[in-house]
Amino acid sequence: MTDKQDNIFTDWLDQHLGLIMHIVRAYAIVPEAREDLFQDILLQLWLSIPNFKGNAKETTWIYRVALNTALVWNRQEKRRQKHQTFLDSFKEIDSQNAGNDSIENLEIINKLYIAIRQLPKTESSIILMHLDGLAYQEMAEVLGITASNVGVKLNRAKKSLGRLMKGLIDDL
Amino acid sequence: MTFDDLRTTWQSQASACQPKIDLPVLLQILQRAKRDFAAMILRRDVLEVAIAFLMFLVFLNDYSDSREWPLLLLASSCLFVGGFMVIDRFLQKRKAPKLFDPLQSCIKESLTAVNHQIWLLKNVFWWYLLPPGIGVLTHYCYIGFKIIPTLESTGAAFGIVCFVCVVGITMMIFWWVYNLNQNAVEKELLPRKQELEQLLENLQ
């Protein structure tokens, strides 16, 4: 399974790394915590591949593993190994990105993350999925609730977000 | 700005905001992390059980040499504790949370696991401390009643003091183990349980 597992994992990283980064940034604030969470999510995602039978969409599966790792998995048992790293430090990534994007957009996104972190965790997860373009049915499959329930919770979450970002979002 | 504008900005940021990953190194790290995790689980699962079974064999061997029946009681209490841990871990492993399940199921599975852990530690006296405790105290009493009457009066008094000290120290060790477990419940497991309950409540 290892070669096939590695290939699937590589494909997933190529296509969906952005989703994982959103979850990492939403649920971990300081760069060290982000690196820990990022590595944990990648490990759990890689370990989950033998159980992936293609019944769920890739994005749904990745969201499930990433959200469960961020919200439910007790990470106290495992500590990150510091002696070898596979990515640029998150501090460096943040400073690189500052040069790549318009300052205005970066400010908006940073404010959005700050607001998302203030929401209850389940509401923030719904907002993240909505921002990433998941359909109601996909969100329902990630969360294990009905699509209509997702609709109700999304409206509530959007209103809370609107209150937190007053003056920035006009239509909430 | 409308929410849809915000969503567009968010999605355009996704591609710009990605770390550069050294994939071969990452795969090596994942392989190693998997091995380390498996080794850690094995150590955690096997060590305590192995010690319990080793103690069982030691006491059984002592009994076959000396024919002192309290040793048989000690051996069986070690066997009971080891057997209890094996059965419990086997049953719990089958119910372990799966991180690829929907969030609600994963929270429920984690909550069940935490509740079981709380039950286990709150009742540590009954399944972990009491059986060997009875064995140890019976053995001390057996030795005490066997030796003390054969000593002269000053020797007997000294023997009684030693007996009380040994029993006291043993009780203190048992009390310390009990407290350690109750602290783990209070400081780690109950907050975790509340956190999971809160998550579940928000989802329902």
Short mmCIF file of C-alpha atoms in Angstrom, two decimals:
data_model
loop_
_atom_site.label_atom_id
_atom_site.label_comp_id
_atom_site.label_asym_id
_atom_site.label_seq_id
_atom_site.Cartn_x
_atom_site.Cartn_y
_atom_site.Cartn_z
CA MET A 1 0.00 0.00 0.00
CA THR A 2 2.87 2.39 0.76
CA ASP A 3 3.63 3.48 -2.84
CA LYS A 4 -0.02 3.87 -3.71
CA GLN A 5 -0.58 5.60 -0.37
CA ASP A 6 2.30 8.01 -1.05
CA ASN A 7 0.98 8.78 -4.56
CA ILE A 8 -2.54 9.52 -3.33
CA PHE A 9 -1.11 11.63 -0.53
CA THR A 10 1.05 13.62 -2.95
CA ASP A 11 -1.95 14.25 -5.21
CA TRP A 12 -4.04 15.40 -2.27
CA LEU A 13 -1.32 17.79 -1.14
CA ASP A 14 -1.00 19.22 -4.66
CA GLN A 15 -4.72 19.83 -4.97
CA HIS A 16 -5.99 20.54 -1.46
CA LEU A 17 -3.16 21.99 0.59
CA GLY A 18 -5.06 25.29 0.74
CA LEU A 19 -7.94 23.65 2.65
CA ILE A 20 -5.55 22.23 5.22
CA MET A 21 -3.80 25.57 5.61
CA HIS A 22 -7.12 27.29 6.28
CA ILE A 23 -7.94 24.85 9.07
CA VAL A 24 -4.44 25.17 10.53
CA ARG A 25 -4.59 28.97 10.54
CA ALA A 26 -8.10 29.01 11.98
CA TYR A 27 -7.39 26.69 14.91
CA ALA A 28 -3.77 27.42 15.80
CA ILE A 29 -2.56 30.94 16.44
CA VAL A 30 1.19 30.92 17.04
CA PRO A 31 3.56 29.57 14.35
CA GLU A 32 4.83 26.70 16.55
CA ALA A 33 1.27 25.52 17.22
CA ARG A 34 0.50 25.81 13.51
CA GLU A 35 3.47 23.64 12.62
CA ASP A 36 2.41 21.05 15.20
CA LEU A 37 -1.17 20.99 13.97
CA PHE A 38 -0.10 20.96 10.33
CA GLN A 39 2.18 17.97 10.90
CA ASP A 40 -0.52 16.16 12.90
CA ILE A 41 -3.11 16.69 10.18
CA LEU A 42 -0.73 15.48 7.47
CA LEU A 43 0.12 12.38 9.52
CA GLN A 44 -3.54 11.54 10.18
CA LEU A 45 -4.41 12.19 6.55
CA TRP A 46 -1.64 9.90 5.34
CA LEU A 47 -2.68 7.19 7.85
CA SER A 48 -6.31 7.48 6.74
CA ILE A 49 -5.58 6.71 3.08
CA PRO A 50 -5.94 2.87 3.36
CA ASN A 51 -9.50 3.48 4.64
CA PHE A 52 -10.38 5.80 1.75
CA LYS A 53 -12.58 3.75 -0.57
CA GLY A 54 -13.74 6.59 -2.78
CA ASN A 55 -17.27 6.66 -1.32
CA ALA A 56 -16.74 10.19 -0.09
CA LYS A 57 -15.37 13.08 -2.15
CA GLU A 58 -11.71 13.84 -1.55
CA THR A 59 -12.47 17.29 -0.13
CA THR A 60 -15.04 15.81 2.26
CA TRP A 61 -12.56 13.18 3.46
CA ILE A 62 -9.74 15.69 3.87
CA TYR A 63 -12.00 18.09 5.74
CA ARG A 64 -13.17 15.30 8.06
CA VAL A 65 -9.66 14.20 8.95
CA ALA A 66 -8.35 17.74 9.29
CA LEU A 67 -11.26 19.01 11.38
CA ASN A 68 -11.32 15.93 13.61
CA THR A 69 -7.58 16.30 14.15
CA ALA A 70 -7.89 20.01 14.95
CA LEU A 71 -10.99 19.78 17.16
CA VAL A 72 -11.20 16.31 18.65
CA TRP A 73 -7.87 14.48 18.54
CA ASN A 74 -6.00 14.73 21.80
CA ARG A 75 -2.54 15.76 20.70
CA GLN A 76 -0.93 15.87 24.14
CA GLU A 77 0.55 12.40 23.77
CA LYS A 78 2.62 13.22 20.74
CA ARG A 79 5.21 15.93 20.51
CA ARG A 80 6.65 17.17 17.29
CA GLN A 81 10.14 16.03 16.42
CA LYS A 82 12.21 19.17 16.17
CA HIS A 83 15.34 17.82 14.57
CA GLN A 84 14.01 17.42 11.05
CA THR A 85 11.62 19.62 9.19
CA PHE A 86 9.91 19.30 5.82
CA LEU A 87 8.60 22.81 5.36
CA ASP A 88 9.56 26.44 5.63
CA SER A 89 8.89 27.77 9.06
CA PHE A 90 5.41 29.23 9.32
CA LYS A 91 6.93 32.55 10.34
CA GLU A 92 8.79 32.67 7.01
CA ILE A 93 5.62 31.71 5.11
CA ASP A 94 3.74 34.60 6.69
CA SER A 95 6.45 37.10 5.77
CA GLN A 96 6.74 35.71 2.20
CA ASN A 97 3.01 36.02 1.70
CA ALA A 98 3.08 39.61 2.77
CA GLY A 99 5.08 40.31 -0.36
CA ASN A 100 2.89 38.24 -2.67
CA ASP A 101 -0.50 39.71 -2.05
CA SER A 102 -2.06 43.13 -1.74
CA ILE A 103 -1.78 44.50 1.79
CA GLU A 104 -5.47 45.29 1.78
CA ASN A 105 -6.42 41.68 1.02
CA LEU A 106 -4.01 40.38 3.64
CA GLU A 107 -5.54 42.67 6.24
CA ILE A 108 -9.02 41.49 5.32
CA ILE A 109 -8.00 37.84 5.55
CA ASN A 110 -6.22 38.41 8.88
CA LYS A 111 -9.33 40.13 10.27
CA LEU A 112 -11.41 37.24 8.98
CA TYR A 113 -9.19 34.70 10.77
CA ILE A 114 -9.39 36.72 13.98
CA ALA A 115 -13.19 36.75 13.71
CA ILE A 116 -13.36 33.02 12.85
CA ARG A 117 -11.27 32.18 15.94
CA GLN A 118 -13.81 33.98 18.12
CA LEU A 119 -16.71 31.85 16.88
CA PRO A 120 -17.70 28.60 18.61
CA LYS A 121 -15.60 25.84 17.03
CA THR A 122 -18.44 24.16 15.19
CA GLU A 123 -19.63 27.48 13.72
CA SER A 124 -16.11 28.33 12.65
CA SER A 125 -15.80 24.96 10.90
CA ILE A 126 -19.01 25.63 8.94
CA ILE A 127 -17.78 29.09 7.93
CA LEU A 128 -14.44 27.63 6.80
CA MET A 129 -16.16 25.00 4.64
CA HIS A 130 -18.51 27.61 3.20
CA LEU A 131 -15.63 29.92 2.35
CA ASP A 132 -13.82 27.00 0.71
CA GLY A 133 -16.86 26.39 -1.49
CA LEU A 134 -18.21 23.11 -0.08
CA ALA A 135 -21.87 22.40 -0.84
CA TYR A 136 -24.41 21.92 1.99
CA GLN A 137 -24.47 18.16 1.40
CA GLU A 138 -20.67 17.95 1.63
CA MET A 139 -20.67 19.98 4.84
CA ALA A 140 -23.35 17.68 6.21
CA GLU A 141 -21.16 14.66 5.42
CA VAL A 142 -18.17 16.25 7.13
CA LEU A 143 -20.11 17.16 10.26
CA GLY A 144 -22.49 14.19 10.44
CA ILE A 145 -25.64 16.34 10.56
CA THR A 146 -28.42 16.92 8.01
CA ALA A 147 -28.06 19.38 5.14
CA SER A 148 -31.01 21.42 6.43
CA ASN A 149 -29.33 21.63 9.83
CA VAL A 150 -26.20 22.87 8.06
CA GLY A 151 -28.29 25.63 6.49
CA VAL A 152 -29.61 26.76 9.87
CA LYS A 153 -26.18 26.68 11.47
CA LEU A 154 -24.54 28.44 8.53
CA ASN A 155 -27.03 31.32 8.75
CA ARG A 156 -26.38 31.62 12.47
CA ALA A 157 -22.62 31.48 11.93
CA LYS A 158 -22.73 34.09 9.18
CA LYS A 159 -24.70 36.44 11.44
CA SER A 160 -22.17 35.98 14.23
CA LEU A 161 -19.35 36.60 11.75
CA GLY A 162 -21.14 39.70 10.45
CA ARG A 163 -21.33 41.08 13.99
CA LEU A 164 -17.63 40.40 14.53
CA MET A 165 -16.67 42.02 11.21
CA LYS A 166 -19.04 44.97 11.40
CA GLY A 167 -18.19 47.61 8.81
CA LEU A 168 -16.31 45.18 6.59
CA ILE A 169 -19.10 42.90 5.34
CA ASP A 170 -22.17 44.78 4.14
CA ASP A 171 -24.69 42.05 3.40
CA LEU A 172 -24.76 40.11 6.72
CA MET B 1 -17.69 44.28 0.65
CA THR B 2 -20.24 41.46 0.31
CA PHE B 3 -19.80 37.97 1.71
CA ASP B 4 -19.27 36.65 -1.83
CA ASP B 5 -16.44 39.16 -2.38
CA LEU B 6 -14.92 37.96 0.86
CA ARG B 7 -15.19 34.38 -0.33
CA THR B 8 -13.44 35.23 -3.59
CA THR B 9 -10.61 36.96 -1.71
CA TRP B 10 -10.37 33.97 0.63
CA GLN B 11 -10.14 31.46 -2.20
CA SER B 12 -7.57 33.50 -4.12
CA GLN B 13 -5.49 33.62 -0.94
CA ALA B 14 -5.55 29.82 -0.66
CA SER B 15 -3.10 29.29 -3.50
CA ALA B 16 -0.81 32.13 -2.42
CA CYS B 17 -0.69 31.02 1.20
CA GLN B 18 0.91 27.61 0.88
CA PRO B 19 4.15 26.44 2.45
CA LYS B 20 6.81 24.84 0.29
CA ILE B 21 6.98 21.21 1.30
CA ASP B 22 9.98 18.95 0.89
CA LEU B 23 7.94 15.87 -0.02
CA PRO B 24 10.57 13.10 0.29
CA VAL B 25 11.50 14.40 3.75
CA LEU B 26 7.84 14.67 4.70
CA LEU B 27 7.16 11.06 3.67
CA GLN B 28 10.18 9.90 5.68
CA ILE B 29 8.90 11.80 8.70
CA LEU B 30 5.43 10.30 8.32
CA GLN B 31 6.86 6.77 8.08
CA ARG B 32 8.94 7.40 11.19
CA ALA B 33 6.06 9.02 13.07
CA LYS B 34 3.90 5.98 12.29
CA ARG B 35 6.59 3.63 13.62
CA ASP B 36 7.16 5.78 16.72
CA PHE B 37 3.43 5.98 17.39
CA ALA B 38 3.03 2.20 17.05
CA ALA B 39 6.03 1.65 19.36
CA MET B 40 4.62 4.10 21.91
CA ILE B 41 1.23 2.36 21.90
CA LEU B 42 2.92 -1.03 22.21
CA ARG B 43 5.06 0.15 25.13
CA ARG B 44 2.04 1.69 26.85
CA ASP B 45 -0.12 -1.40 26.30
CA VAL B 46 2.47 -4.05 26.98
CA LEU B 47 4.64 -2.66 29.76
CA GLU B 48 2.13 -2.59 32.62
CA VAL B 49 0.56 -5.88 31.57
CA ALA B 50 3.99 -7.52 31.22
CA ILE B 51 4.97 -6.35 34.71
CA ALA B 52 1.72 -7.76 36.16
CA PHE B 53 2.29 -11.14 34.49
CA LEU B 54 5.97 -11.16 35.48
CA MET B 55 4.98 -10.54 39.11
CA PHE B 56 2.48 -13.36 38.82
CA LEU B 57 5.24 -15.75 37.71
CA VAL B 58 7.62 -14.53 40.43
CA PHE B 59 5.04 -15.03 43.21
CA LEU B 60 3.98 -18.37 41.77
CA ASN B 61 7.58 -19.50 41.74
CA ASP B 62 8.05 -18.31 45.34
CA TYR B 63 4.92 -20.20 46.34
CA SER B 64 6.15 -23.41 44.75
CA ASP B 65 9.38 -23.04 46.76
CA SER B 66 7.96 -22.00 50.13
CA ARG B 67 4.35 -23.25 50.03
CA GLU B 68 3.24 -20.09 51.84
CA TRP B 69 -0.37 -19.59 50.71
CA PRO B 70 -0.39 -15.72 50.87
CA LEU B 71 2.04 -15.82 47.93
CA LEU B 72 -0.61 -17.63 45.94
CA LEU B 73 -3.04 -14.83 46.81
CA LEU B 74 -0.50 -12.25 45.61
CA ALA B 75 0.12 -14.20 42.40
CA SER B 76 -3.60 -14.42 41.65
CA SER B 77 -4.12 -10.69 42.34
CA CYS B 78 -1.35 -9.87 39.81
CA LEU B 79 -2.97 -12.22 37.31
CA PHE B 80 -6.33 -10.52 37.89
CA VAL B 81 -4.89 -7.01 37.32
CA GLY B 82 -2.98 -8.11 34.18
CA GLY B 83 -6.02 -9.94 32.81
CA PHE B 84 -8.30 -6.98 33.53
CA MET B 85 -5.99 -4.62 31.62
CA VAL B 86 -5.68 -6.96 28.63
CA ILE B 87 -9.46 -7.44 28.31
CA ASP B 88 -10.20 -3.75 28.86
CA ARG B 89 -7.67 -2.59 26.25
CA PHE B 90 -8.87 -5.18 23.76
CA LEU B 91 -12.49 -4.00 24.15
CA GLN B 92 -11.58 -0.30 24.06
CA LYS B 93 -9.32 -0.64 21.02
CA ARG B 94 -12.34 -1.76 18.99
CA LYS B 95 -14.22 1.39 20.00
CA ALA B 96 -11.34 3.83 19.37
CA PRO B 97 -12.35 7.05 17.57
CA LYS B 98 -11.68 7.11 13.84
CA LEU B 99 -10.53 10.47 12.55
CA PHE B 100 -12.05 9.91 9.11
CA ASP B 101 -15.58 9.59 10.54
CA PRO B 102 -17.94 12.58 10.46
CA LEU B 103 -17.20 15.13 13.19
CA GLN B 104 -20.28 14.24 15.25
CA SER B 105 -19.43 10.50 15.33
CA CYS B 106 -15.80 11.27 16.12
CA ILE B 107 -16.81 13.50 19.04
CA LYS B 108 -19.19 10.81 20.37
CA GLU B 109 -16.53 8.10 20.07
CA SER B 110 -13.97 10.32 21.80
CA LEU B 111 -16.46 11.14 24.53
CA THR B 112 -17.12 7.43 25.10
CA ALA B 113 -13.38 6.81 25.34
CA VAL B 114 -12.88 9.69 27.79
CA ASN B 115 -15.83 8.57 29.92
CA HIS B 116 -14.43 5.08 30.08
CA GLN B 117 -11.01 6.41 31.04
CA ILE B 118 -12.62 8.48 33.81
CA TRP B 119 -14.52 5.42 35.06
CA LEU B 120 -11.34 3.37 34.99
CA LEU B 121 -9.28 5.89 36.98
CA LYS B 122 -12.05 6.73 39.43
CA ASN B 123 -12.37 3.02 40.19
CA VAL B 124 -8.65 2.37 40.22
CA PHE B 125 -8.93 1.35 43.88
CA TRP B 126 -11.20 -1.59 43.11
CA TRP B 127 -9.45 -3.18 40.13
CA TYR B 128 -5.82 -2.04 40.48
CA LEU B 129 -5.07 -1.36 44.14
CA LEU B 130 -7.37 -3.54 46.21
CA PRO B 131 -6.48 -6.99 44.78
CA PRO B 132 -2.69 -6.67 45.24
CA GLY B 133 -3.34 -4.64 48.43
CA ILE B 134 -5.18 -7.59 49.99
CA GLY B 135 -2.42 -9.93 48.82
CA VAL B 136 0.38 -7.73 50.21
CA LEU B 137 -1.30 -7.11 53.59
CA THR B 138 -2.17 -10.80 53.99
CA HIS B 139 1.43 -11.67 53.24
CA TYR B 140 2.74 -9.12 55.78
CA CYS B 141 0.34 -10.44 58.44
CA TYR B 142 1.33 -14.02 57.67
CA ILE B 143 5.03 -13.20 58.02
CA GLY B 144 4.38 -11.06 61.11
CA PHE B 145 2.35 -13.70 62.93
CA LYS B 146 4.92 -16.31 62.00
CA ILE B 147 8.01 -14.39 63.14
CA ILE B 148 6.96 -12.06 65.99
CA PRO B 149 5.83 -14.80 68.44
CA THR B 150 9.24 -16.48 68.13
CA LEU B 151 11.09 -13.29 69.24
CA GLU B 152 11.90 -12.24 72.80
CA SER B 153 9.95 -9.31 74.32
CA THR B 154 12.25 -6.45 73.12
CA GLY B 155 12.71 -8.18 69.78
CA ALA B 156 8.95 -8.65 69.52
CA ALA B 157 8.31 -4.96 70.23
CA PHE B 158 10.86 -4.01 67.58
CA GLY B 159 9.23 -6.53 65.22
CA ILE B 160 5.80 -4.95 65.79
CA VAL B 161 7.20 -1.47 65.11
CA CYS B 162 8.81 -2.74 61.88
CA PHE B 163 5.55 -4.42 60.91
CA VAL B 164 3.56 -1.21 61.47
CA CYS B 165 6.16 0.82 59.53
CA VAL B 166 6.12 -1.55 56.55
CA VAL B 167 2.32 -1.60 56.47
CA GLY B 168 2.24 2.22 56.79
CA ILE B 169 4.74 2.73 53.95
CA THR B 170 2.79 0.31 51.74
CA MET B 171 -0.45 2.14 52.47
CA MET B 172 1.22 5.47 51.66
CA ILE B 173 2.43 4.15 48.29
CA PHE B 174 -1.07 2.90 47.48
CA TRP B 175 -2.54 6.26 48.55
CA TRP B 176 -0.04 8.10 46.32
CA VAL B 177 -0.96 5.93 43.30
CA TYR B 178 -4.65 6.52 44.02
CA ASN B 179 -4.16 10.30 44.27
CA LEU B 180 -2.11 10.38 41.08
CA ASN B 181 -5.01 8.79 39.21
CA GLN B 182 -7.64 11.09 40.74
CA ASN B 183 -5.52 14.13 39.84
CA ALA B 184 -5.35 12.93 36.25
CA VAL B 185 -9.16 12.71 36.22
CA GLU B 186 -9.58 16.21 37.68
CA LYS B 187 -6.91 18.03 35.73
CA GLU B 188 -6.93 16.28 32.35
CA LEU B 189 -9.94 14.08 31.73
CA LEU B 190 -12.81 16.15 33.13
CA PRO B 191 -11.79 19.34 31.23
CA ARG B 192 -11.43 17.26 28.07
CA LYS B 193 -14.86 15.73 28.66
CA GLN B 194 -16.41 19.19 29.08
CA GLU B 195 -14.71 20.39 25.90
CA LEU B 196 -16.09 17.45 23.90
CA GLU B 197 -19.58 17.84 25.41
CA GLN B 198 -19.54 21.51 24.46
CA LEU B 199 -18.55 20.65 20.88
CA LEU B 200 -21.31 18.04 20.66
CA GLU B 201 -23.89 20.41 22.10
CA ASN B 202 -22.97 23.06 19.50
CA LEU B 203 -23.39 20.53 16.71
CA GLN B 204 -26.83 19.31 17.78
#
